[in-house]
Each structure stands twice: as C-alpha cells, then as structure tokens.
Tab-separated table of C-alpha atoms and ligand atoms in Angstrom:
chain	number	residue	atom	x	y	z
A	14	UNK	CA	-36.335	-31.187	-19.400
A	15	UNK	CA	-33.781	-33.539	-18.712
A	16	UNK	CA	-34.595	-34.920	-15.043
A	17	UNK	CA	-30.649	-35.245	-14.671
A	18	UNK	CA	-29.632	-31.782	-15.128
A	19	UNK	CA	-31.936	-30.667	-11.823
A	20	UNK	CA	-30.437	-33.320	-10.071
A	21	UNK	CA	-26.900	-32.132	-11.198
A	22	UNK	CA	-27.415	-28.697	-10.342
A	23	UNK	CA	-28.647	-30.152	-6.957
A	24	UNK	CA	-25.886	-32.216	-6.141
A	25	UNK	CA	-23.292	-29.152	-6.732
A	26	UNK	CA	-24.498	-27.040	-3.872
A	27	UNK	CA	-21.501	-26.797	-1.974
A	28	UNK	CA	-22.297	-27.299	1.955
A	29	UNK	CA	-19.251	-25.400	3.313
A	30	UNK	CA	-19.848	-22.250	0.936
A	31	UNK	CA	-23.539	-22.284	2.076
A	32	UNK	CA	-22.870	-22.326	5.737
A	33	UNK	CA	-19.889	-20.087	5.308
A	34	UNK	CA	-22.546	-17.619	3.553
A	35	UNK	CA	-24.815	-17.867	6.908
A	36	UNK	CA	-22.022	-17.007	9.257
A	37	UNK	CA	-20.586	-13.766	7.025
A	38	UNK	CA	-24.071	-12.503	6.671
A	39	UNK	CA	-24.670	-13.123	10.643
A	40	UNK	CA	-21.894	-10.293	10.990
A	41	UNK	CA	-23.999	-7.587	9.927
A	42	UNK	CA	-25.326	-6.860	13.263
A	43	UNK	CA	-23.926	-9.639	15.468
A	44	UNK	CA	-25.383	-9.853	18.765
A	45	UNK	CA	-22.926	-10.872	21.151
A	46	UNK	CA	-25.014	-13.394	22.339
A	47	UNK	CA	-24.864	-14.894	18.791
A	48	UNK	CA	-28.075	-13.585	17.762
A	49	UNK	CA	-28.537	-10.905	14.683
A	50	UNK	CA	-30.012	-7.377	15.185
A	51	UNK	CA	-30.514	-5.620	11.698
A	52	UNK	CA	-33.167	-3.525	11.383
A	53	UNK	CA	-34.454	-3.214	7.674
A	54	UNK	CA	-32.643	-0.813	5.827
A	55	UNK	CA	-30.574	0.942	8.616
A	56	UNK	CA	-26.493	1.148	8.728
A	57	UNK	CA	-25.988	-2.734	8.865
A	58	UNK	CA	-28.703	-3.626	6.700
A	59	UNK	CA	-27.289	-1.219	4.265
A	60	UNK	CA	-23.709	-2.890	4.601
A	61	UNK	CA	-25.132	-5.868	4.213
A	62	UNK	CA	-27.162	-5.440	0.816
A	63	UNK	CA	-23.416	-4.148	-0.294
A	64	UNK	CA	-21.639	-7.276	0.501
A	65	UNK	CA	-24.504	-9.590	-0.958
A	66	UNK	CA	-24.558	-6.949	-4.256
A	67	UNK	CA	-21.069	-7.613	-4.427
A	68	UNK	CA	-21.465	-11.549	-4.102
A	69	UNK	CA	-24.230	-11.499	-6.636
A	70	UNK	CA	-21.794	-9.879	-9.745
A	71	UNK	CA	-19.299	-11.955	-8.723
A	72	UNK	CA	-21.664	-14.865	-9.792
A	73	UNK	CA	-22.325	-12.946	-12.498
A	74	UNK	CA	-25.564	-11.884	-12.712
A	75	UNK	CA	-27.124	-8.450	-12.867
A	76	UNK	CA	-28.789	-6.432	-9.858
A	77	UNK	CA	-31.503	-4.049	-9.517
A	78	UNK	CA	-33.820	-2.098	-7.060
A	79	UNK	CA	-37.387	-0.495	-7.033
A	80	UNK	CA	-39.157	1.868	-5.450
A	81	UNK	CA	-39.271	0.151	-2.117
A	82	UNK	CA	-35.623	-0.872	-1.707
A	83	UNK	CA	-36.433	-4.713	-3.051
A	84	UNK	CA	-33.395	-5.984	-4.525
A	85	UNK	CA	-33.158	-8.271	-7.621
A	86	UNK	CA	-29.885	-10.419	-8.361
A	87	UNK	CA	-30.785	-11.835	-12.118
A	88	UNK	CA	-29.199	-14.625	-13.501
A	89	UNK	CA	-29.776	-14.740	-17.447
A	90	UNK	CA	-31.777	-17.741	-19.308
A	91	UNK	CA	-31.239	-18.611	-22.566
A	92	UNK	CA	-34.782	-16.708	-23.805
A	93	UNK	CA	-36.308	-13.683	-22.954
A	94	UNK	CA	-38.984	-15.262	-20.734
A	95	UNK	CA	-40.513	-14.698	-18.014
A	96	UNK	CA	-38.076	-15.274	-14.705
A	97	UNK	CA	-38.817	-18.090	-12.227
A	98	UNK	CA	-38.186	-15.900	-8.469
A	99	UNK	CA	-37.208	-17.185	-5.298
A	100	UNK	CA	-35.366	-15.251	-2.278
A	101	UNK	CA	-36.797	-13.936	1.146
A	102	UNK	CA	-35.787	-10.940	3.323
A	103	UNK	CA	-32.903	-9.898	5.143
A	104	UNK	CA	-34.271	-7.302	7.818
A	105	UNK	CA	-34.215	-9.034	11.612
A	106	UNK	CA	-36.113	-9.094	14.774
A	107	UNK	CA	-33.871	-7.063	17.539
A	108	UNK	CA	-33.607	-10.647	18.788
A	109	UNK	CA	-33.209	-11.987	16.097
A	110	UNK	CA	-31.559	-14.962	14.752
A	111	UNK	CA	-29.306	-15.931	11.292
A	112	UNK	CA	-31.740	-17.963	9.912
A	113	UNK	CA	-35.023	-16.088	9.477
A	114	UNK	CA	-35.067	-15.352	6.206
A	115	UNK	CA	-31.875	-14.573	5.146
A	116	UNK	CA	-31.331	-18.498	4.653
A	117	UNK	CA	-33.564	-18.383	2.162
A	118	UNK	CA	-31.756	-15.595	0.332
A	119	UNK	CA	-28.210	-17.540	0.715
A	120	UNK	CA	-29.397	-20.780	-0.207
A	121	UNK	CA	-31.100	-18.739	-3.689
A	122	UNK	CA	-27.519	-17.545	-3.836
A	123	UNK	CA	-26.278	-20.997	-3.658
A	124	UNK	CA	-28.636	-22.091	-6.518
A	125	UNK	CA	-26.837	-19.655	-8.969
A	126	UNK	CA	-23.553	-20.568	-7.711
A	127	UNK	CA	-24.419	-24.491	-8.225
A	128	UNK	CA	-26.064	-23.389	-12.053
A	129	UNK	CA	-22.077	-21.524	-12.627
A	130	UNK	CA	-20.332	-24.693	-11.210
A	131	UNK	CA	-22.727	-26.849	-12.895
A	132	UNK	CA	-21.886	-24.862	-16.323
A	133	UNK	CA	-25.968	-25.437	-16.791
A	134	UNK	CA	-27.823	-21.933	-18.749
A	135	UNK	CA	-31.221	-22.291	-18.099
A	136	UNK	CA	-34.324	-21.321	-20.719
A	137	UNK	CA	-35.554	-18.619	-18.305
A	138	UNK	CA	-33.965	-16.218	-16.181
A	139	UNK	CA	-33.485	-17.113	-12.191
A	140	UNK	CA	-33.913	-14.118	-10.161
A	141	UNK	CA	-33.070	-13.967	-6.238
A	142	UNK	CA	-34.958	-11.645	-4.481
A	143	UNK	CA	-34.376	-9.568	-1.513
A	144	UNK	CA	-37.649	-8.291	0.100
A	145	UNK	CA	-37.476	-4.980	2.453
A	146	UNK	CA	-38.775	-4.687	5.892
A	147	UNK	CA	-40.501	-8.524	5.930
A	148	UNK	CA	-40.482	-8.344	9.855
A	149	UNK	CA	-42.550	-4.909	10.041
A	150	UNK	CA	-40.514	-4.170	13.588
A	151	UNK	CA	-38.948	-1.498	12.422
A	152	UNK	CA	-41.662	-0.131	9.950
A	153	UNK	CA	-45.399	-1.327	10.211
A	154	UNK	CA	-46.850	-3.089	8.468
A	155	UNK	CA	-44.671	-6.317	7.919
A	156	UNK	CA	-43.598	-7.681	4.226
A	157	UNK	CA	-43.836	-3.867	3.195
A	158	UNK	CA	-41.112	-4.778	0.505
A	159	UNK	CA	-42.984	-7.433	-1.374
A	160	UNK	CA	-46.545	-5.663	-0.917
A	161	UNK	CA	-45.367	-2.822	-2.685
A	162	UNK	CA	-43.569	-4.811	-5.201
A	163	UNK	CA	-47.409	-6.594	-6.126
A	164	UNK	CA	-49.267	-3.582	-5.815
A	165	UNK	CA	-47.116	-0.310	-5.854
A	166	UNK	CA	-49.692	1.935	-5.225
A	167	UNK	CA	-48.889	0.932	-1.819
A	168	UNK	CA	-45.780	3.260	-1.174
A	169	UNK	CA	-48.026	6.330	-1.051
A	170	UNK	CA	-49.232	4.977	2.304
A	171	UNK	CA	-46.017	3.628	3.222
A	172	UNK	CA	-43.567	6.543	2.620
A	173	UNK	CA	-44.842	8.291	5.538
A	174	UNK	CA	-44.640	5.462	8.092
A	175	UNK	CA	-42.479	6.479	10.586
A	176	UNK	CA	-40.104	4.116	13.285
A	177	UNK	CA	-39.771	4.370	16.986
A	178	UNK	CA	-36.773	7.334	16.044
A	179	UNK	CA	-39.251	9.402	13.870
A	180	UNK	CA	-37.372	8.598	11.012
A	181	UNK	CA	-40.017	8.183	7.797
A	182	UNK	CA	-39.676	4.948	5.620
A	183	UNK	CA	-39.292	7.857	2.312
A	184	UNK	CA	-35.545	8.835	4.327
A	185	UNK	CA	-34.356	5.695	4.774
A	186	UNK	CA	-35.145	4.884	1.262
A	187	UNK	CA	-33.383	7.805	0.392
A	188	UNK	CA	-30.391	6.798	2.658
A	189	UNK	CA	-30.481	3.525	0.770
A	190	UNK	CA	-30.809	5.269	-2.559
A	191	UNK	CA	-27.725	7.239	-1.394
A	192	UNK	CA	-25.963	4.125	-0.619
A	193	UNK	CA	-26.254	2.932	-3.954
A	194	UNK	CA	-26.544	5.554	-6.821
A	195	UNK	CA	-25.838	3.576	-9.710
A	196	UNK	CA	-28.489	0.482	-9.037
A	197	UNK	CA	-30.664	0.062	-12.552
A	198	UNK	CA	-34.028	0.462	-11.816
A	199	UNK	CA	-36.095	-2.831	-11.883
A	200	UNK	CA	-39.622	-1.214	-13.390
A	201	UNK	CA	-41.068	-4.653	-15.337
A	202	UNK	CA	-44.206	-5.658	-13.235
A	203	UNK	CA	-44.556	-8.677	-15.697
A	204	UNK	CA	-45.690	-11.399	-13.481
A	205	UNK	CA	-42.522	-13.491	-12.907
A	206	UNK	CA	-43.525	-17.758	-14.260
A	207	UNK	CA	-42.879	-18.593	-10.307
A	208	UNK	CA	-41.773	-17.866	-6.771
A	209	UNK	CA	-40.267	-20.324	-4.654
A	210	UNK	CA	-39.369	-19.025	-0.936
A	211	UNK	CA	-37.321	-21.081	1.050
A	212	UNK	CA	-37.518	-20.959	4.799
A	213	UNK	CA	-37.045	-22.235	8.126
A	214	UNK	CA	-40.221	-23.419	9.711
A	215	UNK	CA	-39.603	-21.413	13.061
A	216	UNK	CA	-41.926	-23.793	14.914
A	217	UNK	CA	-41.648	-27.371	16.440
A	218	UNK	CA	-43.979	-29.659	13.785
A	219	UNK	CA	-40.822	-30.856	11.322
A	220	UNK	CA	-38.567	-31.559	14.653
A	221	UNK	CA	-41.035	-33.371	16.757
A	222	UNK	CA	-42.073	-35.594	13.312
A	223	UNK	CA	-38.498	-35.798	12.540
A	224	UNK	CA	-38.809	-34.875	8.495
A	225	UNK	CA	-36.202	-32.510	7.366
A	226	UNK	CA	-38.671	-30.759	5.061
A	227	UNK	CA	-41.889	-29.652	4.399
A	228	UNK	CA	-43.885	-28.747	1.036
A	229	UNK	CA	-46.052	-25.531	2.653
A	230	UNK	CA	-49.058	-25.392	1.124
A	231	UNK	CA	-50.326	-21.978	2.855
A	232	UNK	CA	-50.049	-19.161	5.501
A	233	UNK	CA	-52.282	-18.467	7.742
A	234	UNK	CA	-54.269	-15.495	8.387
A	235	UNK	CA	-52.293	-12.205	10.572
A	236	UNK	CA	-53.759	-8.935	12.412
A	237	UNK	CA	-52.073	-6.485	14.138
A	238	UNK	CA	-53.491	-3.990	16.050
A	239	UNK	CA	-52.497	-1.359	18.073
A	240	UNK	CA	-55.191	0.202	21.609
A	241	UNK	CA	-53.794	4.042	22.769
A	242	UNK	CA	-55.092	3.875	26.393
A	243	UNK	CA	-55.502	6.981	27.902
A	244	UNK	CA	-55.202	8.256	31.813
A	245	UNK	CA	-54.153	10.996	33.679
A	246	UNK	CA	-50.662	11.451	35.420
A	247	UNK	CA	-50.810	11.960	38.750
A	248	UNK	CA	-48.653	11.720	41.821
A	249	UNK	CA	-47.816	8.091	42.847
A	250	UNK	CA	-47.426	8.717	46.830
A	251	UNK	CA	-50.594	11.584	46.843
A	252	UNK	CA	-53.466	10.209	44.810
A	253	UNK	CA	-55.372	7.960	46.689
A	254	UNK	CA	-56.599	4.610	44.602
A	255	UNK	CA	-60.376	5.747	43.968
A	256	UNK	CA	-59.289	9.514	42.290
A	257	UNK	CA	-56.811	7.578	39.793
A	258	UNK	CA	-57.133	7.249	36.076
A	259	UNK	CA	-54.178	4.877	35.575
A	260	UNK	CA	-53.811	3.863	32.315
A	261	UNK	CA	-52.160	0.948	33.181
A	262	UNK	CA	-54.757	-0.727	34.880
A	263	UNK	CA	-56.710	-0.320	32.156
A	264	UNK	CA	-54.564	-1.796	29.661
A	265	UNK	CA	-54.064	-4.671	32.050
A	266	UNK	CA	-57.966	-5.725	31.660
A	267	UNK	CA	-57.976	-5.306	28.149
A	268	UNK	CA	-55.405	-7.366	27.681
A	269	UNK	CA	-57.305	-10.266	29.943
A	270	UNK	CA	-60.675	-9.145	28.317
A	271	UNK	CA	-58.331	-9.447	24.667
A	272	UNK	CA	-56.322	-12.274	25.537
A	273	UNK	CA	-59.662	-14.275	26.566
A	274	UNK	CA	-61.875	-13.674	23.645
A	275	UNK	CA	-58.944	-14.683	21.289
A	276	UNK	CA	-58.511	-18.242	23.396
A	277	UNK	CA	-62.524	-18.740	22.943
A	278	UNK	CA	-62.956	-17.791	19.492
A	279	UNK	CA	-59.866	-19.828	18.033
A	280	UNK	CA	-59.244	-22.351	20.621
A	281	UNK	CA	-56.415	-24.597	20.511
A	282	UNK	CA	-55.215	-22.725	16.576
A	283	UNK	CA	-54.902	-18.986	18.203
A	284	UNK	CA	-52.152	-17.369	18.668
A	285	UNK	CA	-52.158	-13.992	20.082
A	286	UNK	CA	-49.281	-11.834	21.190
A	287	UNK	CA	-48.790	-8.034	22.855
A	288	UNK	CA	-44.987	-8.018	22.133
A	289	UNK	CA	-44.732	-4.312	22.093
A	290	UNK	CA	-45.847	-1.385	25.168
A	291	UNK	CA	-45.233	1.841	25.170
A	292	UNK	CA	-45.881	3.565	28.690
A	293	UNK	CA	-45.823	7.454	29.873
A	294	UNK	CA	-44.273	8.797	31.087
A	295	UNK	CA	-42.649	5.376	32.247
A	296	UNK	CA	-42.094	6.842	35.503
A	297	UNK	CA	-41.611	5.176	39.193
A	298	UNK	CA	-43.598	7.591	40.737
A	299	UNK	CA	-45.856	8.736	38.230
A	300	UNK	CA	-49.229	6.874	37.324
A	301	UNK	CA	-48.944	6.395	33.704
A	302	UNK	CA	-51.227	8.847	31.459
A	303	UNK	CA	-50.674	6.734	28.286
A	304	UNK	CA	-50.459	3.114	27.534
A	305	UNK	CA	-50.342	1.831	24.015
A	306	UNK	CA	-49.740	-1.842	23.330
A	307	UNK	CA	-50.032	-4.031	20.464
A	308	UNK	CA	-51.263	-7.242	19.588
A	309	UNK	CA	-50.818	-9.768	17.090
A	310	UNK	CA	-54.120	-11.987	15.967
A	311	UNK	CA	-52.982	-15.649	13.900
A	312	UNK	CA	-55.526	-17.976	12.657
A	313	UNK	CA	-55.776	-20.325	10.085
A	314	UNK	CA	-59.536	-19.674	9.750
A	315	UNK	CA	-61.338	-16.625	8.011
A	316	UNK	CA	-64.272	-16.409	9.838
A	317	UNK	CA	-62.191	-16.594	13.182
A	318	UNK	CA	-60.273	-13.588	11.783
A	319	UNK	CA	-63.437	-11.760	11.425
A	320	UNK	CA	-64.499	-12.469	14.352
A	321	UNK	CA	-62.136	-11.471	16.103
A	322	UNK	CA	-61.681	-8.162	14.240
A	323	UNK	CA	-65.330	-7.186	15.450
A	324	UNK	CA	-64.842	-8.135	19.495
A	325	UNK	CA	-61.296	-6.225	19.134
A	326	UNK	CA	-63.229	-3.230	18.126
A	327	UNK	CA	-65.765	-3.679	20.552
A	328	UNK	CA	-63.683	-3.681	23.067
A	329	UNK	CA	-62.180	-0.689	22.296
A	330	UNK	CA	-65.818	0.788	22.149
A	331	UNK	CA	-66.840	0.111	25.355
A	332	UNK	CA	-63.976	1.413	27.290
A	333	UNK	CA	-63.491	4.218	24.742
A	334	UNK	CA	-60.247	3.470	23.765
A	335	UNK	CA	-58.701	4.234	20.476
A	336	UNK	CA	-58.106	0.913	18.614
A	337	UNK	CA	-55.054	1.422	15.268
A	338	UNK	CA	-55.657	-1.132	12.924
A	339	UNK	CA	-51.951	-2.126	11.749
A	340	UNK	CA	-51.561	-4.883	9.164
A	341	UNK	CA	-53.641	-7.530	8.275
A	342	UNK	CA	-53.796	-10.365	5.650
A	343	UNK	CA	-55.888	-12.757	5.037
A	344	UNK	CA	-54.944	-17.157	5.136
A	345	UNK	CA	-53.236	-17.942	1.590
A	346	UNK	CA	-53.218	-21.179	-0.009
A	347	UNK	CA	-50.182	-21.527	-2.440
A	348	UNK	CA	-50.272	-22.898	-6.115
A	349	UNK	CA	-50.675	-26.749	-6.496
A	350	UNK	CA	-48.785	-27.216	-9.637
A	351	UNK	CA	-45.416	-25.235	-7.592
A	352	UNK	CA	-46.573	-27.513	-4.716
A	353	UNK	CA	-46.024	-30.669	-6.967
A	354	UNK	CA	-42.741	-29.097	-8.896
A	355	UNK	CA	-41.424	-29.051	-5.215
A	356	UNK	CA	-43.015	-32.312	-3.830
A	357	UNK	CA	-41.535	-33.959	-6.780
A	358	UNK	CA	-37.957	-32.047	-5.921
A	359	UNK	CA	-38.092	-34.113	-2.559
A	360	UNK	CA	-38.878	-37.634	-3.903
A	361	UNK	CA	-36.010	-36.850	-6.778
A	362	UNK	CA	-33.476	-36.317	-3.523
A	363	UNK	CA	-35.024	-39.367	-1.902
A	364	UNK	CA	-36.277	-36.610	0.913
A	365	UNK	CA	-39.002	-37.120	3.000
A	366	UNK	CA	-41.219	-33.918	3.729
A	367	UNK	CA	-44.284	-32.843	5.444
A	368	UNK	CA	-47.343	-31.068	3.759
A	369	UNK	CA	-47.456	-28.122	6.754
A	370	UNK	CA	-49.614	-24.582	6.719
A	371	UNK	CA	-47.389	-21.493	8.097
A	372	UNK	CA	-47.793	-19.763	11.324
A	373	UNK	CA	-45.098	-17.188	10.250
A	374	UNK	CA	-46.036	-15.101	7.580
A	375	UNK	CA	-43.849	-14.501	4.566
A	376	UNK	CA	-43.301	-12.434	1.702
A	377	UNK	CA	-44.858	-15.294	-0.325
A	378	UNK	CA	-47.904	-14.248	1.234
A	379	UNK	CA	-47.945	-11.324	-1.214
A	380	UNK	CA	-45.976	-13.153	-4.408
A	381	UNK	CA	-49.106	-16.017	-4.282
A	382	UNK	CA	-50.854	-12.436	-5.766
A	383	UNK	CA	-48.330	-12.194	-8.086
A	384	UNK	CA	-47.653	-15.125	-9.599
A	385	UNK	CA	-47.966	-19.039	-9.113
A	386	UNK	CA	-46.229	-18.990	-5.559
A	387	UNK	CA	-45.252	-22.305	-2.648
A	388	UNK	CA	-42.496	-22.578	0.057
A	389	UNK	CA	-40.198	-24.911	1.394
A	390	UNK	CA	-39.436	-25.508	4.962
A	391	UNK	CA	-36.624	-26.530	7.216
A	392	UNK	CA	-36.823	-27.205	10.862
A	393	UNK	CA	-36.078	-24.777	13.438
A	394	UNK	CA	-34.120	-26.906	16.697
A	395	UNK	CA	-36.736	-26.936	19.295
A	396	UNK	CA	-39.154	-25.001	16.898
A	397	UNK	CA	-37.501	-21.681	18.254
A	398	UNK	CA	-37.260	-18.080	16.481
A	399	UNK	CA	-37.118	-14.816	17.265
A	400	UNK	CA	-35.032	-15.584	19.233
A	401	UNK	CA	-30.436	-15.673	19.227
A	402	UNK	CA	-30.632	-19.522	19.498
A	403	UNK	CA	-32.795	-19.848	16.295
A	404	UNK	CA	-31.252	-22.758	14.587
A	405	UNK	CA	-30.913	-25.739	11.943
A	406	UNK	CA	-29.063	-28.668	11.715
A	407	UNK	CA	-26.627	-28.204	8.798
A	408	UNK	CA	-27.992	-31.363	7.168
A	409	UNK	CA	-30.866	-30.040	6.851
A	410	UNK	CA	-29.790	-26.380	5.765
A	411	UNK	CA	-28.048	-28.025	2.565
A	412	UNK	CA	-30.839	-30.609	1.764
A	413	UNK	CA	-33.498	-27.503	1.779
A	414	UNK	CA	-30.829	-25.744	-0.702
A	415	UNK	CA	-30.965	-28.919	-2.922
A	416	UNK	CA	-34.112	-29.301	-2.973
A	417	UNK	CA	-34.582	-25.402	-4.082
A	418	UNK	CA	-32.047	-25.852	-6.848
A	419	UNK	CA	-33.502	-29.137	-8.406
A	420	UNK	CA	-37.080	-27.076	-8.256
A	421	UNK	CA	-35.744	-23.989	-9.324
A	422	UNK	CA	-33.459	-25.524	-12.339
A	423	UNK	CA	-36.852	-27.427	-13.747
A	424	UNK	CA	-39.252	-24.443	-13.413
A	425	UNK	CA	-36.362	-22.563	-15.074
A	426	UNK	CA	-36.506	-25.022	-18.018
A	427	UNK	CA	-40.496	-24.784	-18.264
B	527	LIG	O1	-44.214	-12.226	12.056
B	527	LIG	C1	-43.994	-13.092	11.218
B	527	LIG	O2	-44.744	-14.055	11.033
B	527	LIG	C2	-42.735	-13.019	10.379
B	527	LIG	O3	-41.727	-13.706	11.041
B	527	LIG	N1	-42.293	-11.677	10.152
B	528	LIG	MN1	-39.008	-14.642	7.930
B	529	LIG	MN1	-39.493	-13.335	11.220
C-alpha cells in the first residue's frame, strides 16, 4: 500500500476536534473535582453511548450492538473483508478520570474522521469498538464486554451478576436495550484481520523515560478475589476483649498474613490491592459480624500467579474463611507482526516509543483470543489513574492518535 496515504491519513487528525471530543465525553458524569464517574451502562453511560452513536453516523458509518451491550461504529472498505478493530471502553472508576479508556475510543473516532477528511476508502472495513463494563467496579468480573464478545457462552454466567444496588447485569442490559430499540444486531463472530487498542499507560515508565509512546507487547497476569469473614455482633461497651468474635480483627491479619505472602512470592513485580470492604453492620458501637474485602493479585509471571492462588486459599483454610474467586486472567503476549505494523507507525512519524508490558489490564487482553491483537500507549502525568487528575499532555494525546491512524489505515489496506 502506498506508504503516503497512512501518513496522509495521519497528518489529518485534527488536534482541537480530538481534545474537544475528550472534554464533551468528560460531561457524562463530571465530577466536580474534574474527575469522571460513569458507571458501565447506568443513566450517564447510557447518554453517553447516545451522543457517541450520534457522532459515529454523522461520520457516516454504521452502528451495532450484541448481546452484551458492545457497541460497533463500522466504517465501510472497499471489499467485503474481514474488518481491522480498534476502540476501548467507556465505563469509569467512581474516581475516575477522562482518559482511561475512553481516549482510546475518541482517538478511533478521530481515525474515521481523518479517513472522511482525507477522502481515503480503505480495502477493509475499520470498526471502532466500544467494550462494556472494562473496569468490573460496577459488575465483576472486569472486561465483561469483550469476554463475552470472544466467547459468548459467557453471558449465561454473567446475566445474573448483580451490583452493590442488586440490580442484575440482564436489567441493565435490558435498560440499555430499551434505550436503543432500533440498534442492528452485530451477530458475525468472524475473527476481525486485527485489533489495535489505544491507551494511556496509567503508570510512571513513559514519563520518567521521557518517550511519548510505547509499542505494548503484553499484559500481565490479574486475580481478584473476594474473603467473607465472619463474627458475631456484640455490644461494643459490654463484651469484654477475650468473649469477642470481631470480624474485623480478623480481616485485619489476613490482610497482613495476605499482603505479606504476595510481597515474598513476587517481590519487587507484585502488586496487590484490597480497594473494596464491606463491614456489618458498620456500626460505632457494634463489633462487626461480617467483613468482606477484596483483593487484587498482578504479576507478570505465571507461576507467581499460581502460587499465589494456592497460599490465598490456604489462608482462607486455616482460619475458615470463605474465599470468592472473582476474575482472573492469565499474562498475554500480543501479536508480533501488529507489534511491527505499529513499531513501524512510530518510526514513519519520526516517534520515539518504548517496548513496555501492561500493569492495567485491557480489553485487548481478551481480543489477543480473538484475533492478531497489540496496544499503544501514552503517558499518564506522574503515572497517575484512577484517579480525577489522570492526565496527558496534549502532544502526546494527538501523536498516539497519529500513530493509530497511520497503523490502522495500512492494516486496513492488507
Ligand atoms: O484494573 C485494571 O487494570 C483496568 O484499569 N480496569
Ligand atoms: Mn482502561
Ligand atoms: Mn481502568
């Protein structure tokens, strides 16, 4: 394919319409602390799959949904071949910021607005992607959308998940299939020729080298778990300390015993996390009957991740405490040949990059299954996300987007 049409299509992504895209999709669930809270398909979520639906006709390309809320904005290619897919999710943290994924979903955007401007109609369909429930706060597990999209035998297990209101993942589907009667139905499960995900890198690596991008070549492994600890409630001021069964306490030396065997068995790579307690009855003056806390396992290494799976559980053995396996996946190395498409992206642009493995995981995690799969990251400013000051220098925001449409355009001409 001719090297120059990439390179044209790169050089009309339009900076001020990308940034302008960040800000009006921040708006669906502002924060007023200028972070994002959207919760995968609830009332914002919903509003703001209507104004990107909207945006995506007006670019001219066709949209569809499947079973599990994904949405598809397809831009047509000259044969009937199999589409080249990028895109990324649009749910948030409650903290979140308006980066996390939905920049890769705006800059996919900006790809098929550069292709219009660039009056350039490709040999194989571009499709934009937008993945439901990536983050897995409101719904567990995480990157439900896309692991149902791979393997949709999935939904059976996932329809019944419920959130912290009760409300099952099957109702808020049918809220969103409410929302939008007239979507066509995106059935094909022919493997798409590629997936490209664009993202920021939500830690410190690209900053601290000072390289605006990275070529990702993998994702390391996840677990999530959840450990119901049980006690009895009992009056704070009467019970003396020996007659208690406080929960609490007893979470609180798991979470050493946890946090201790994670530090030894992965070292200076783990990262563990127990972002989310629930405690009853969350009284003062109560001693709490129940404790159930979470915690999220990263490692880059297999065996680690086994390892760790088996002290978890024998933890939970000894004090006789119910351990919930959540979520896990295992490390993922992406496709070489994507890895080079988008290597050689960078050195057209004259743009230095990084060869970096995720600590986030991604929806790509799931696409690698799918089809030949790699990412591209950004930096984060201080490496933070998660977080209302998650954020990326706007040079670097539009260089990822170029980079993404010169990769995109040539694996759309393969
Ligand atoms: O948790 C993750 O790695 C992703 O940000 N959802
Ligand atoms: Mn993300
Ligand atoms: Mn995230």
């Amino acid at each position: 394919m001719d090297k120059d049409i990439a390179k044209q299509v790169a050089e009309r992504v339009n900076a001020a319409r990308l940034l302008e895209s960040v800000d009006a999709l921040a708006a669906f669930g502002a924060r007023d602390d200028g972070g994002v809270n959207r919760p995968a398909l609830g009332e914002r979520d919903i509003e703001a799959r209507r104004f990107l639906i909207e945006r995506a006709r007006a670019l001219g390309c066709s949209v569809s949904v499947d079973a599990c809320a994904n949405l598809f904005f397809r831009r047509a290619g000259d044969a009937s071949l199999a589409p080249v897919m990028s895109g990324s999710h649009i749910d948030t943290q409650p903290t979140g910021g308006k980066l996390d994924g939905c920049y890769g979903v705006l800059a996919g955007f900006e790809v098929l607005a550069a292709l219009n401007d660039a009056n350039i109609r490709t040999r194989r369909p571009l499709e934009i992607a937008i993945w439901t429930n990536e983050e897995g706060t409101r719904f567990s597990p995480g990157a439900m959308g896309s692991s149902a999209f791979v393997e949709p035998s999935r939904m059976t297990r996932y329809a019944d998940v419920r959130d912290a209101d009760g409300i099952t993942l099957s109702a808020a589907l049918e809220t969103h299939r409410q929302a939008f009667p007239s979507l066509a139905k995106r059935d094909s499960k022919d493997a798409a020729h590629a997936f490209v995900e664009l993202h920021i890198e939500q830690g410190p690596q690209l900053e601290n080298a000072n390289v605006p991008l990275a070529v990702v070549s993998g994702i390391q492994g996840v677990r999530w778990y959840a450990f119901h600890v049980k006690g009895t409630a009992a009056h704070a001021g009467t019970t003396p300390m020996p007659l208690r069964r406080d929960a609490m306490t007893l979470a609180i030396s798991l979470h050493q015993e946890i946090e201790s065997i994670a530090r030894e068995l992965g070292q200076a790579d783990t990262r563990v996390t127990f972002g989310r307690w629930n405690i009853e009855p969350n009284s003062i003056n109560t001693i709490p009957s129940s404790v159930t806390f979470t915690v999220d396992f990263r490692h880059p290494d297999p065996h680690v991740l086994a390892a760790f799976d088996e002290h978890a559980n024998a933890i939970a053995q000894r004090h006789n405490v119910r351990i919930e396996a959540m979520f896990s996946h295992a490390p993922v190395a992406f496709d070489t040949t994507v890895l080079s498409r988008i290597q050689a992206a960078c050195h057209a642009l004259d743009a230095r990059s990084l060869p970096l493995t995720s600590g986030a995981f991604h929806d790509a995690m799931y696409l690698a299954q799918h089809c030949p799969t790699g990412m591209i990251f950004v930096p984060s400013r201080d490496g933070i996300s998660h977080n209302p000051a998650e954020a990326t220098d706007a040079e670097h925001l539009v260089l990822g987007a170029r980079v993404l449409a010169h990769c995109l355009t040539t694996l759309c001409n393969d």
